[in-house]
Amino acid sequence: MNAGADIATTTVTMVDALNLALRDSMTEDENVVVFGEDVGVLGGVFRVTSGLTETFGKDRCFDMPIAEAGIMGVAIGMTALGLRPVVEMQFDAFGYPAMEQMFSHLAKLRNRTEGRWPVPIVVRVPYGGGIGAVEHHSDSSEAYFAQTPGLKVYTPATVGDAYTLLREAIAQDDPVIFFEPKRLYWEKAELPVPEAAEAVPGRAVIRREGEDATLITYGPSLSVCLAAAKAAAAEGYDVGVIDLRSVVPFDEGTAADALARTGRGIVVHESAGYCGVGAEITARLTELCFDILEAPIQRVTGRDIPYPPPHLEHHHLPSVSRILDALADIL
Amino acid sequence: MNDRTETTLDGYWTPPTALTLVALRNGLRAMIIGRRLDRQASNLAKQGYLTVYPSSLGQEACQVAAAQALGPDDWLFPTYRDSVAMFTHRIDPVKVLTMLRGDWHCGFDPKAHRCAPHSTPLATHCAHAVGLAMASVKKGEKRVAMALCGDGATSEGDFHEALNIAAVFKAPVVFFVQHNGYAISTPSRRQFRAKSLADKAIGYGIRGEKVDGNDFVATISVLRDAVEHARNGFGPVLVEARTYRVSPHTNADDPDRYRNRSEAEPWLEHDPIARLTEYLTAQGRLARDTLRDIEDAAEELAADLRRRVMIPPEADPARLFAHVYADPPPHLQEQRIAVLSEEYVA
């Protein structure tokens, strides 16, 4: 692991950036505790928590029995005495046993107690496919959480955002489901991890300016969208890309401003399209921008099927060619 | 009965339990007041002043002992049937009943009262108790968390996960199961095959105790021991109190569909209040005047409860949005403004 001082000048992976965010948060606030399955000595199956037990001790970063609902429930109980737990669900689909705790308590305890019992918990979830993994290691479940009032849903698409968004998630008092695109874990960035958090959750960022159409995306689909925009440019189309960075809150202003210029938009994400995040974004932007839209907002998403086996997943995931096809329909 | 199921424990706390006369009188007083308030709440539910009320009639020894076994820094994690424990834990009865009044989900400050809101989902709060206990240890405090649940909740996965995690971390938690025979209509023989729920402690490597939950003296003795065992670092304790749910599940339930009325008779003969009253009277430790004073106080509190519950709660729609988030997303702010400006037509 790179030390904080070096990181400004070295290439880091998203895993390194997340690890540093945890370190910096734990150093800053002794109430921050990290736990989950295999996060201690091993450092997590993706090594995001590598070395934290060594640095901060077994009472700050520790392994739990394999009991996701119990892990989530324990985290909630800890907040009564002021701790700020960051828990890891080992894989997207392994987090499902904890959903009752998240939906019935994590999301609702602040409201239930009229602000007297806040639950500042971050649930880190490695998510998404494209890594040739088995059925239960590839899900994108952000829509379930986005549908649950009381939760925030963040997802970084770049190494820099991985650091700043996680720091921000840990520092705030609302519970955050933090989706880490596992196919980007080993992405490297020359980009130094910013010292001060520049990402403001709720504020989308324009990753590429464009005058002809706007791609609206987040997390693992950002790189696909950027590649599609590049391919479209080769064909003479100027396509912009917006990275939402957080699904809840949804920064509709940035997206609507871009649509006001292009009149054409496509929402892109890996999770299922039916009743998905893209459906909400499309509906809201249509309400806001109906008069200026040149074409119906399109969606390029994962198919409405259970996650496919690795040899078939390219048919499921949004791809450059599917995005170009959708652009061809509206341009 | 007090079957200790000692297993591969690292240690065993055997404190010098000496119940004072004052403790027994306090127990009796809280049971009489608790039962009276419980009856008042049932009546208020039937009259429409509470949306529903799950009574703990017949379980007063468990309810009162749970609250009175705790020390001044300890936390209670109750279920929907544990209102009497919460009254005994010195929370204003109106605030305890806030959820059941339909006023708000929780009417009191959990941190100020060291009491979690009633848990409606079964057993999920057991893990919260473990988390609080683990946080207490991390902070170098000596708090104990007591999680209450019924026999039905022991079938839930969260119950198992909570006990297992508490055992692994030696968390200072007492899991107090009021085995009252029914989960709504399902009898406990359809919940588990174990001879005793306390036996389940063996599987977790923790201390398990079984006690007659209609015997206040036995129940508070066992619970006090359990609390001090947990507090002194010997790990969690599972306590099973055998009792009986004399009342329906709630005022909306019809127990005639699933059990014979005669079934309650032996339990009524072992009524916890009658037993303690009889014991203290036989010992010459309870004057008739004292009993009358307690009953008068109970009447007064019940009347006060009725008076205050009958005042219609203020229904302020701004509350709907005030605490969903510390920092609400923009779409909630829009909806808040919309709700505040709309005129409600039923």
XYZ file of C-alpha atoms in Angstrom:
677
model
C 0.000 0.000 0.000
C 1.183 3.425 -0.842
C 1.594 5.796 1.998
C -0.383 9.020 1.980
C 2.660 11.135 1.251
C 3.607 9.131 -1.823
C 0.201 8.848 -3.295
C 0.247 12.331 -4.753
C 3.026 11.294 -7.075
C 2.420 7.619 -7.785
C 0.058 5.560 -9.834
C -2.635 4.004 -7.722
C -5.411 1.513 -8.268
C -8.980 1.994 -7.154
C -8.298 -0.557 -4.416
C -5.409 1.602 -3.166
C -7.582 4.714 -3.240
C -10.347 3.039 -1.242
C -7.820 1.706 1.241
C -6.356 5.159 1.695
C -9.807 6.647 2.189
C -10.451 4.133 4.981
C -7.054 4.859 6.540
C -7.537 8.604 6.450
C -11.046 8.343 7.902
C -9.882 5.986 10.653
C -6.969 8.250 11.509
C -9.205 11.287 11.651
C -11.955 9.743 13.784
C -11.411 6.921 16.242
C -15.107 6.086 16.132
C -14.687 4.764 12.595
C -14.540 0.959 12.743
C -14.248 -1.451 9.822
C -15.569 -5.006 9.865
C -16.947 -7.736 7.683
C -15.939 -11.111 6.295
C -12.177 -11.663 5.848
C -11.427 -7.953 6.115
C -8.892 -8.351 8.939
C -5.604 -10.196 8.439
C -6.438 -11.109 4.846
C -7.408 -7.530 4.012
C -10.620 -8.489 2.224
C -11.015 -10.720 -0.819
C -10.298 -7.662 -2.980
C -7.662 -6.347 -0.498
C -9.465 -3.048 0.042
C -8.921 -3.310 3.820
C -5.349 -4.516 3.517
C -3.190 -3.657 6.521
C -5.905 -1.853 8.481
C -5.882 -4.352 11.354
C -2.105 -4.066 11.502
C -2.191 -0.280 11.600
C -5.252 0.365 13.736
C -5.588 -2.779 15.823
C -8.112 -5.568 16.112
C -10.738 -3.407 17.749
C -10.830 -1.014 14.759
C -10.740 -3.504 11.882
C -11.875 -7.079 12.449
C -13.350 -10.213 10.946
C -16.914 -11.229 11.626
C -18.625 -14.610 11.424
C -20.230 -15.223 8.021
C -23.546 -13.649 8.903
C -24.433 -10.644 6.782
C -27.683 -9.816 8.579
C -25.850 -10.075 11.892
C -23.007 -7.889 10.644
C -25.476 -5.223 9.549
C -27.445 -5.475 12.788
C -24.300 -5.187 14.899
C -23.266 -2.083 12.962
C -26.643 -0.504 13.652
C -26.398 -1.253 17.378
C -22.912 0.258 17.535
C -24.181 3.633 16.355
C -26.138 4.016 19.602
C -22.825 4.636 21.351
C -21.420 6.889 18.636
C -19.391 4.491 16.508
C -19.303 5.003 12.746
C -19.064 1.541 11.225
C -17.898 0.855 7.691
C -18.941 -2.688 6.841
C -18.050 -4.755 3.817
C -20.466 -7.079 2.085
C -18.056 -9.450 0.395
C -19.945 -9.569 -2.910
C -23.083 -7.835 -4.186
C -25.278 -10.927 -3.956
C -23.802 -11.938 -0.591
C -25.285 -8.769 0.859
C -28.859 -9.916 0.331
C -29.253 -11.578 3.758
C -28.622 -8.129 5.247
C -31.402 -6.453 3.302
C -33.996 -6.723 6.049
C -31.611 -4.986 8.453
C -30.865 -2.345 5.826
C -34.463 -1.783 4.709
C -36.220 -2.064 8.074
C -33.677 -0.409 10.351
C -30.656 1.189 8.680
C -32.879 3.223 6.364
C -35.497 4.049 8.969
C -33.976 4.435 12.417
C -33.217 8.143 12.068
C -36.763 8.820 10.918
C -38.268 6.451 13.514
C -36.550 8.325 16.322
C -36.984 11.786 14.796
C -33.276 12.314 14.419
C -32.343 11.143 17.925
C -30.610 7.988 16.713
C -28.694 8.696 13.521
C -27.042 5.715 11.828
C -23.858 6.924 10.161
C -22.958 3.619 8.527
C -21.280 2.962 5.202
C -21.999 -0.394 3.573
C -19.329 -1.137 0.996
C -20.545 -3.426 -1.744
C -18.276 -4.671 -4.539
C -20.725 -4.831 -7.469
C -21.249 -5.412 -11.125
C -20.108 -7.920 -13.699
C -17.626 -8.038 -16.500
C -15.035 -9.966 -14.517
C -15.951 -13.472 -15.658
C -17.283 -14.454 -12.262
C -20.013 -16.817 -11.146
C -23.683 -15.906 -11.028
C -23.666 -14.580 -7.472
C -20.567 -12.405 -7.850
C -21.785 -10.119 -10.614
C -25.034 -8.442 -9.594
C -25.841 -4.750 -9.747
C -28.380 -4.149 -7.018
C -28.337 -0.361 -6.674
C -31.997 0.085 -7.683
C -33.262 -1.869 -4.657
C -31.470 0.540 -2.352
C -32.310 3.649 -4.360
C -35.981 2.692 -3.885
C -35.586 2.709 -0.112
C -36.087 6.130 1.492
C -33.454 6.921 4.097
C -30.517 5.451 2.198
C -28.013 7.186 -0.016
C -26.426 5.329 -2.894
C -22.978 6.306 -4.139
C -20.844 4.714 -6.787
C -17.467 5.922 -8.008
C -16.360 5.471 -11.590
C -12.807 6.752 -11.242
C -9.882 6.165 -8.921
C -10.029 9.743 -7.662
C -13.736 9.563 -6.906
C -13.269 6.260 -5.101
C -11.252 8.161 -2.520
C -13.288 11.335 -2.256
C -16.710 9.698 -2.343
C -15.784 7.134 0.314
C -14.356 9.833 2.567
C -17.509 11.863 2.131
C -19.716 8.819 2.750
C -17.959 8.029 6.037
C -18.001 11.634 7.238
C -21.727 12.209 6.817
C -24.544 11.217 9.145
C -26.779 9.461 6.599
C -26.318 5.759 5.848
C -24.654 5.219 2.487
C -24.670 2.082 0.355
C -21.342 2.433 -1.389
C -21.167 0.451 -4.610
C -17.635 -0.280 -5.770
C -17.424 -1.386 -9.409
C -15.283 -4.466 -9.010
C -14.182 -4.493 -12.613
C -12.519 -1.120 -11.959
C -10.724 -2.275 -8.777
C -7.468 -2.743 -10.619
C -7.819 0.308 -12.848
C -4.783 2.488 -12.427
C -4.691 6.219 -12.458
C -1.768 8.534 -12.811
C -4.133 10.986 -11.303
C -3.107 11.622 -7.739
C -5.735 11.094 -5.138
C -6.905 14.613 -4.369
C -6.045 15.950 -0.965
C -9.325 17.742 -0.514
C -12.538 16.077 -1.509
C -13.572 17.663 -4.780
C -16.476 15.349 -5.541
C -19.678 16.663 -4.107
C -22.241 13.886 -3.842
C -25.416 14.890 -5.510
C -23.404 16.751 -8.070
C -22.802 14.893 -11.267
C -19.650 15.571 -13.238
C -19.363 16.123 -16.978
C -16.717 13.648 -18.144
C -16.955 14.692 -21.786
C -18.629 17.685 -23.338
C -20.867 17.062 -26.344
C -23.359 18.978 -28.458
C -25.246 16.203 -30.281
C -26.312 13.791 -27.540
C -25.742 13.121 -23.846
C -24.916 9.787 -22.223
C -25.918 9.669 -18.553
C -24.237 6.953 -16.542
C -22.374 5.949 -13.374
C -19.991 3.381 -11.947
C -18.716 0.609 -14.191
C -20.545 1.910 -17.276
C -18.638 5.194 -17.421
C -15.682 3.690 -19.298
C -18.072 2.015 -21.762
C -19.807 5.339 -22.372
C -16.523 7.181 -22.881
C -15.443 4.534 -25.389
C -18.794 4.840 -27.174
C -18.488 8.635 -27.288
C -15.028 8.269 -28.803
C -16.315 5.828 -31.418
C -19.196 8.176 -32.191
C -16.727 11.033 -32.647
C -14.981 8.972 -35.314
C -18.301 8.934 -37.127
C -18.674 12.696 -36.741
C -20.972 12.890 -33.720
C -20.199 14.993 -30.711
C -21.460 12.974 -27.742
C -21.149 14.103 -24.134
C -20.927 11.896 -21.037
C -22.202 12.641 -17.542
C -21.075 10.610 -14.533
C -23.754 10.849 -11.842
C -21.470 9.615 -9.005
C -24.499 9.114 -6.795
C -27.868 7.572 -7.600
C -29.334 9.001 -4.387
C -29.212 11.937 -4.382
C -29.735 12.267 -8.141
C -28.339 15.491 -9.538
C -31.002 16.175 -12.127
C -29.828 19.730 -12.696
C -26.538 18.791 -14.337
C -28.237 16.165 -16.488
C -31.083 18.494 -17.466
C -28.664 21.302 -18.389
C -26.786 18.968 -20.716
C -30.017 17.710 -22.267
C -31.136 21.284 -22.794
C -28.142 21.672 -25.103
C -28.329 18.362 -26.939
C -32.027 17.479 -26.837
C -31.043 13.825 -26.931
C -30.115 11.525 -24.094
C -29.344 7.904 -23.300
C -29.130 6.465 -19.789
C -26.642 3.621 -19.433
C -26.229 1.177 -16.541
C -25.538 -2.502 -15.938
C -28.461 -3.301 -13.652
C -31.786 -4.403 -15.096
C -33.718 -1.808 -17.060
C -37.221 -2.738 -15.982
C -38.240 -0.500 -13.056
C -34.564 0.405 -12.853
C -32.578 3.548 -12.079
C -32.687 4.497 -15.778
C -36.467 4.418 -15.733
C -36.563 6.977 -12.941
C -33.929 9.175 -14.549
C -35.717 9.025 -17.880
C -39.053 9.891 -16.310
C -37.693 12.815 -14.327
C -35.712 14.261 -17.219
C -38.703 13.874 -19.518
C -40.835 15.802 -17.022
C -38.215 18.538 -16.832
C -37.149 18.722 -20.474
C -40.118 17.516 -22.515
C -40.359 20.685 -24.565
C -36.750 20.656 -25.641
C -36.261 16.943 -26.272
C -35.624 16.085 -29.909
C -36.159 12.373 -29.287
C -37.354 10.093 -26.496
C -34.669 9.422 -23.894
C -33.253 5.943 -24.479
C -32.010 3.329 -22.041
C -29.131 0.927 -22.567
C -29.039 -1.384 -19.557
C -28.473 -4.928 -18.445
C -31.118 -7.278 -19.827
C -34.002 -8.201 -17.552
C -32.535 -11.615 -16.846
C -30.644 -13.275 -13.994
C -26.931 -12.596 -14.322
C -25.592 -14.755 -17.167
C -22.589 -17.090 -17.067
C -19.239 -15.546 -18.068
C -19.284 -16.775 -21.659
C -22.572 -15.016 -22.268
C -22.229 -11.863 -20.169
C -21.215 -9.681 -23.135
C -24.777 -10.110 -24.449
C -26.078 -8.730 -21.168
C -23.817 -5.793 -20.404
C -24.122 -2.382 -22.021
C -21.495 -2.237 -24.771
C -20.087 0.317 -27.179
C -22.054 -1.210 -30.038
C -25.345 -1.172 -28.122
C -24.803 2.467 -27.207
C -23.947 3.336 -30.813
C -27.110 1.559 -31.962
C -29.152 3.585 -29.503
C -27.458 6.775 -30.698
C -28.258 5.857 -34.287
C -31.919 5.618 -33.310
C -32.064 9.171 -32.013
C -29.479 11.122 -34.018
C -36.597 -24.619 38.388
C -33.264 -23.243 37.462
C -31.486 -25.732 35.215
C -28.021 -24.534 34.520
C -26.658 -25.788 31.258
C -22.969 -25.344 31.823
C -20.884 -26.061 28.774
C -17.388 -25.261 27.620
C -17.467 -21.900 29.308
C -14.332 -19.937 30.008
C -15.739 -18.829 33.301
C -18.871 -18.607 35.264
C -20.250 -15.742 37.232
C -21.818 -16.756 40.503
C -22.597 -13.558 42.286
C -23.880 -13.278 45.772
C -27.481 -12.667 44.881
C -29.291 -11.232 47.792
C -32.735 -9.976 46.980
C -33.796 -7.421 49.489
C -37.301 -6.981 50.724
C -37.301 -3.589 49.014
C -36.491 -5.261 45.696
C -39.401 -7.654 46.089
C -41.822 -4.900 47.045
C -40.613 -2.799 44.087
C -41.182 -5.790 41.868
C -44.703 -6.298 43.150
C -45.504 -2.622 42.796
C -44.234 -2.498 39.200
C -46.138 -5.675 38.292
C -49.420 -4.331 39.681
C -48.966 -0.968 37.994
C -47.790 -2.642 34.783
C -50.809 -4.922 34.639
C -53.167 -2.027 35.254
C -51.590 0.083 32.513
C -51.569 -2.934 30.207
C -55.307 -3.403 30.805
C -55.897 0.293 30.215
C -53.958 0.092 26.943
C -56.032 -2.917 25.828
C -59.201 -0.982 26.594
C -57.939 2.089 24.772
C -57.200 -0.104 21.759
C -60.699 -1.573 21.795
C -62.097 1.950 21.964
C -60.019 3.071 19.000
C -57.557 5.312 20.840
C -54.682 2.961 20.022
C -54.398 1.394 16.570
C -53.518 -1.946 18.174
C -52.143 -3.256 21.480
C -50.243 -6.481 22.109
C -50.835 -7.259 25.774
C -48.370 -8.991 28.078
C -51.039 -10.026 30.581
C -49.692 -12.882 32.710
C -46.091 -12.135 31.794
C -45.581 -9.351 34.353
C -42.855 -11.157 36.271
C -40.750 -11.329 33.094
C -41.572 -7.778 32.061
C -40.719 -6.216 35.402
C -37.722 -8.422 36.171
C -36.156 -7.596 32.777
C -36.222 -3.872 33.496
C -35.315 -4.159 37.178
C -32.338 -6.444 36.561
C -30.568 -3.706 34.626
C -28.046 -1.264 36.028
C -28.143 2.510 35.493
C -26.118 2.448 32.244
C -27.592 -0.708 30.730
C -29.804 -0.813 27.647
C -33.101 -2.521 26.967
C -34.049 -3.781 23.456
C -37.780 -4.496 23.626
C -40.338 -5.939 21.207
C -43.895 -4.806 20.576
C -45.122 -6.927 23.502
C -42.775 -5.381 26.043
C -44.536 -2.129 26.876
C -44.745 -3.069 30.572
C -40.974 -3.582 30.668
C -40.636 -0.115 29.151
C -43.009 1.415 31.731
C -40.883 -0.225 34.423
C -37.777 1.159 32.700
C -39.203 4.579 33.643
C -40.374 5.728 30.228
C -43.582 7.770 30.278
C -46.396 5.337 29.289
C -47.808 7.801 26.773
C -44.407 7.957 25.090
C -44.140 4.159 25.161
C -47.529 3.948 23.428
C -46.756 6.633 20.850
C -46.134 3.973 18.191
C -49.380 2.171 18.990
C -51.302 5.443 19.042
C -50.329 6.010 15.450
C -48.718 9.260 16.438
C -45.134 8.451 15.508
C -42.977 5.306 15.351
C -41.214 6.050 18.628
C -42.178 8.601 21.231
C -39.116 8.753 23.451
C -35.415 9.507 23.162
C -33.748 6.069 23.000
C -30.378 7.391 24.127
C -31.729 9.335 27.085
C -33.722 6.295 28.228
C -31.199 3.630 27.165
C -33.969 1.826 25.391
C -34.336 0.993 21.717
C -37.685 1.635 20.034
C -40.109 -1.324 20.143
C -38.969 -3.749 17.466
C -41.826 -4.923 15.285
C -39.714 -7.203 13.050
C -38.789 -10.345 14.993
C -35.248 -10.842 16.323
C -33.589 -8.162 14.187
C -33.048 -6.091 17.332
C -31.071 -8.917 18.950
C -28.161 -8.023 16.664
C -28.544 -4.352 17.588
C -28.102 -5.311 21.243
C -24.924 -7.188 20.322
C -23.599 -4.147 18.455
C -24.258 -1.875 21.395
C -22.555 -4.326 23.738
C -19.516 -4.607 21.449
C -19.308 -0.813 21.210
C -19.475 -0.617 24.994
C -16.508 -2.975 25.311
C -14.553 -1.044 22.680
C -15.141 2.173 24.609
C -14.068 0.575 27.868
C -17.539 0.935 29.358
C -19.359 -1.630 31.455
C -22.782 -1.534 29.872
C -24.936 -4.591 29.385
C -27.571 -4.878 26.650
C -30.695 -6.934 27.279
C -32.602 -8.116 24.216
C -36.151 -9.321 24.781
C -37.900 -11.707 22.436
C -40.483 -14.452 22.374
C -40.315 -18.139 21.521
C -41.430 -17.435 17.944
C -38.477 -15.116 17.336
C -36.006 -17.881 18.175
C -36.825 -19.453 14.807
C -35.519 -16.404 12.983
C -32.076 -16.365 11.402
C -31.259 -13.060 13.076
C -31.685 -14.682 16.504
C -29.081 -17.292 15.644
C -26.698 -14.785 14.097
C -26.962 -12.466 17.074
C -26.252 -15.234 19.609
C -23.390 -16.614 17.593
C -21.719 -13.233 17.089
C -22.229 -12.323 20.748
C -20.636 -15.626 21.746
C -17.627 -15.167 19.452
C -16.971 -11.653 20.797
C -18.038 -12.433 24.381
C -20.321 -9.441 24.085
C -22.093 -8.394 27.298
C -25.626 -9.238 26.187
C -28.481 -11.025 27.915
C -30.925 -12.620 25.488
C -34.129 -12.975 27.432
C -36.699 -15.218 25.759
C -40.200 -15.052 27.162
C -41.439 -18.448 26.092
C -45.167 -17.737 26.257
C -46.323 -20.673 24.175
C -47.537 -18.884 21.055
C -46.361 -16.915 18.070
C -49.721 -15.399 17.177
C -51.504 -18.750 16.617
C -48.555 -21.086 16.153
C -47.734 -23.065 19.302
C -44.108 -23.384 20.355
C -44.087 -27.124 19.525
C -44.248 -25.956 15.895
C -41.308 -23.583 16.396
C -38.592 -25.882 17.696
C -37.817 -29.445 18.638
C -35.360 -28.613 21.426
C -36.401 -29.750 24.890
C -35.668 -26.311 26.165
C -34.736 -23.069 24.445
C -32.044 -22.568 27.061
C -30.391 -25.714 25.681
C -29.620 -23.771 22.535
C -26.953 -21.935 24.547
C -24.894 -25.128 24.519
C -24.544 -24.892 20.762
C -23.218 -21.361 20.999
C -20.835 -22.136 23.833
C -22.530 -19.685 26.142
C -24.348 -19.827 29.447
C -28.003 -20.809 29.305
C -30.601 -20.583 32.038
C -34.174 -21.726 32.306
C -36.495 -20.184 34.801
C -40.156 -20.199 35.801
C -41.212 -16.928 34.211
C -44.261 -16.643 36.445
C -42.065 -16.605 39.542
C -40.804 -13.058 40.011
C -38.220 -13.974 42.622
C -36.682 -16.700 40.466
C -36.811 -14.629 37.303
C -35.157 -11.532 38.702
C -32.512 -13.652 40.442
C -31.599 -15.394 37.222
C -31.642 -12.180 35.210
C -29.502 -10.295 37.709
C -26.971 -13.106 37.669
C -27.037 -13.101 33.886
C -26.531 -9.326 33.697
C -23.562 -9.433 36.084
C -22.104 -12.468 34.290
C -22.210 -10.491 31.037
C -20.951 -7.283 32.627
C -17.945 -9.012 34.142
C -16.656 -10.261 30.810
C -17.885 -13.850 30.923
C -19.899 -13.443 27.740
C -23.546 -13.456 26.760
C -26.295 -15.408 28.500
C -29.435 -16.938 27.053
C -32.301 -16.984 29.533
C -35.536 -18.799 28.796
C -38.478 -17.923 31.005
C -41.431 -20.267 30.693
C -44.656 -18.296 30.863
C -47.982 -18.067 29.088
C -49.603 -15.459 26.893
C -52.937 -15.206 28.671
C -54.260 -12.554 26.298
C -54.794 -12.758 22.547
C -51.817 -11.837 20.338
C -53.357 -8.372 20.050
C -56.854 -6.980 20.407
C -57.327 -7.928 16.714
C -56.656 -11.630 17.358
C -59.154 -14.435 18.024
C -57.477 -17.167 20.075
C -60.651 -19.283 20.121
C -59.685 -20.322 16.598
C -56.510 -22.046 17.736
C -56.559 -22.879 21.452
C -58.919 -24.001 24.182
C -59.736 -21.521 26.869
C -59.153 -24.188 29.510
C -55.505 -24.223 28.536
C -54.963 -20.961 30.402
C -56.315 -22.286 33.712
C -53.122 -23.765 35.173
C -51.300 -20.580 34.232
C -53.895 -18.390 35.879
C -53.395 -20.453 39.024
C -49.722 -19.510 38.826
C -50.367 -15.843 38.295
C -47.120 -13.979 39.040
C -48.745 -11.127 40.947
C -50.837 -13.447 43.125
C -47.784 -15.574 43.865
C -45.575 -12.713 45.000
C -48.414 -11.117 46.946
C -49.094 -14.415 48.687
C -45.419 -14.957 49.438
C -44.853 -11.510 50.904
C -48.103 -11.678 52.867
C -47.264 -15.106 54.270
C -43.877 -13.780 55.330
C -45.639 -10.939 57.078
C -43.881 -8.506 54.777
C -46.833 -6.955 53.047
C -49.354 -4.931 54.972
C -52.842 -4.674 53.546
C -52.408 -0.885 53.482
C -49.295 -1.164 51.355
C -51.120 -3.278 48.804
C -54.023 -0.828 48.746
C -51.616 2.080 48.260
C -50.058 0.320 45.264
C -53.462 -0.402 43.759
C -54.513 3.199 44.263
C -51.360 4.426 42.579
C -52.010 2.048 39.689
C -55.552 3.389 39.289
C -54.287 6.928 39.282
C -51.639 6.177 36.656
C -54.164 4.328 34.503
C -56.575 7.256 34.689
C -53.772 9.645 33.800
C -52.797 7.448 30.868
C -56.385 7.417 29.597
C -56.731 11.154 29.988
C -53.564 11.885 28.034
C -54.015 9.257 25.322
C -57.506 10.578 24.598
C -56.117 13.993 23.674
C -55.770 13.694 19.896
C -52.120 13.880 18.865
C -51.041 16.749 16.694
C -50.705 15.615 13.114
C -48.055 17.781 11.537
C -47.171 16.673 7.998
C -43.810 18.450 8.247
C -42.739 15.552 10.501
C -42.965 13.206 7.523
C -39.912 14.758 5.935
C -38.000 16.243 8.850
C -35.767 13.280 9.720
C -35.657 10.891 6.782
C -32.155 12.154 6.073
C -29.715 14.413 7.881
C -29.116 15.973 4.492
C -32.141 15.237 2.283
C -31.892 14.753 -1.460
C -33.610 17.430 -3.601
C -36.615 15.303 -4.550
C -37.630 14.998 -0.884
C -37.449 18.735 -0.449
C -39.806 19.148 -3.422
C -42.245 16.642 -1.958
C -42.108 18.283 1.443
C -43.164 21.603 -0.047
C -45.918 19.877 -2.030
C -47.314 18.084 1.032
C -47.251 21.224 3.166
C -49.139 23.200 0.539
C -51.817 20.630 -0.240
C -55.200 20.583 1.381
C -56.013 17.151 2.655
C -59.373 15.784 1.605
C -60.174 12.340 2.943
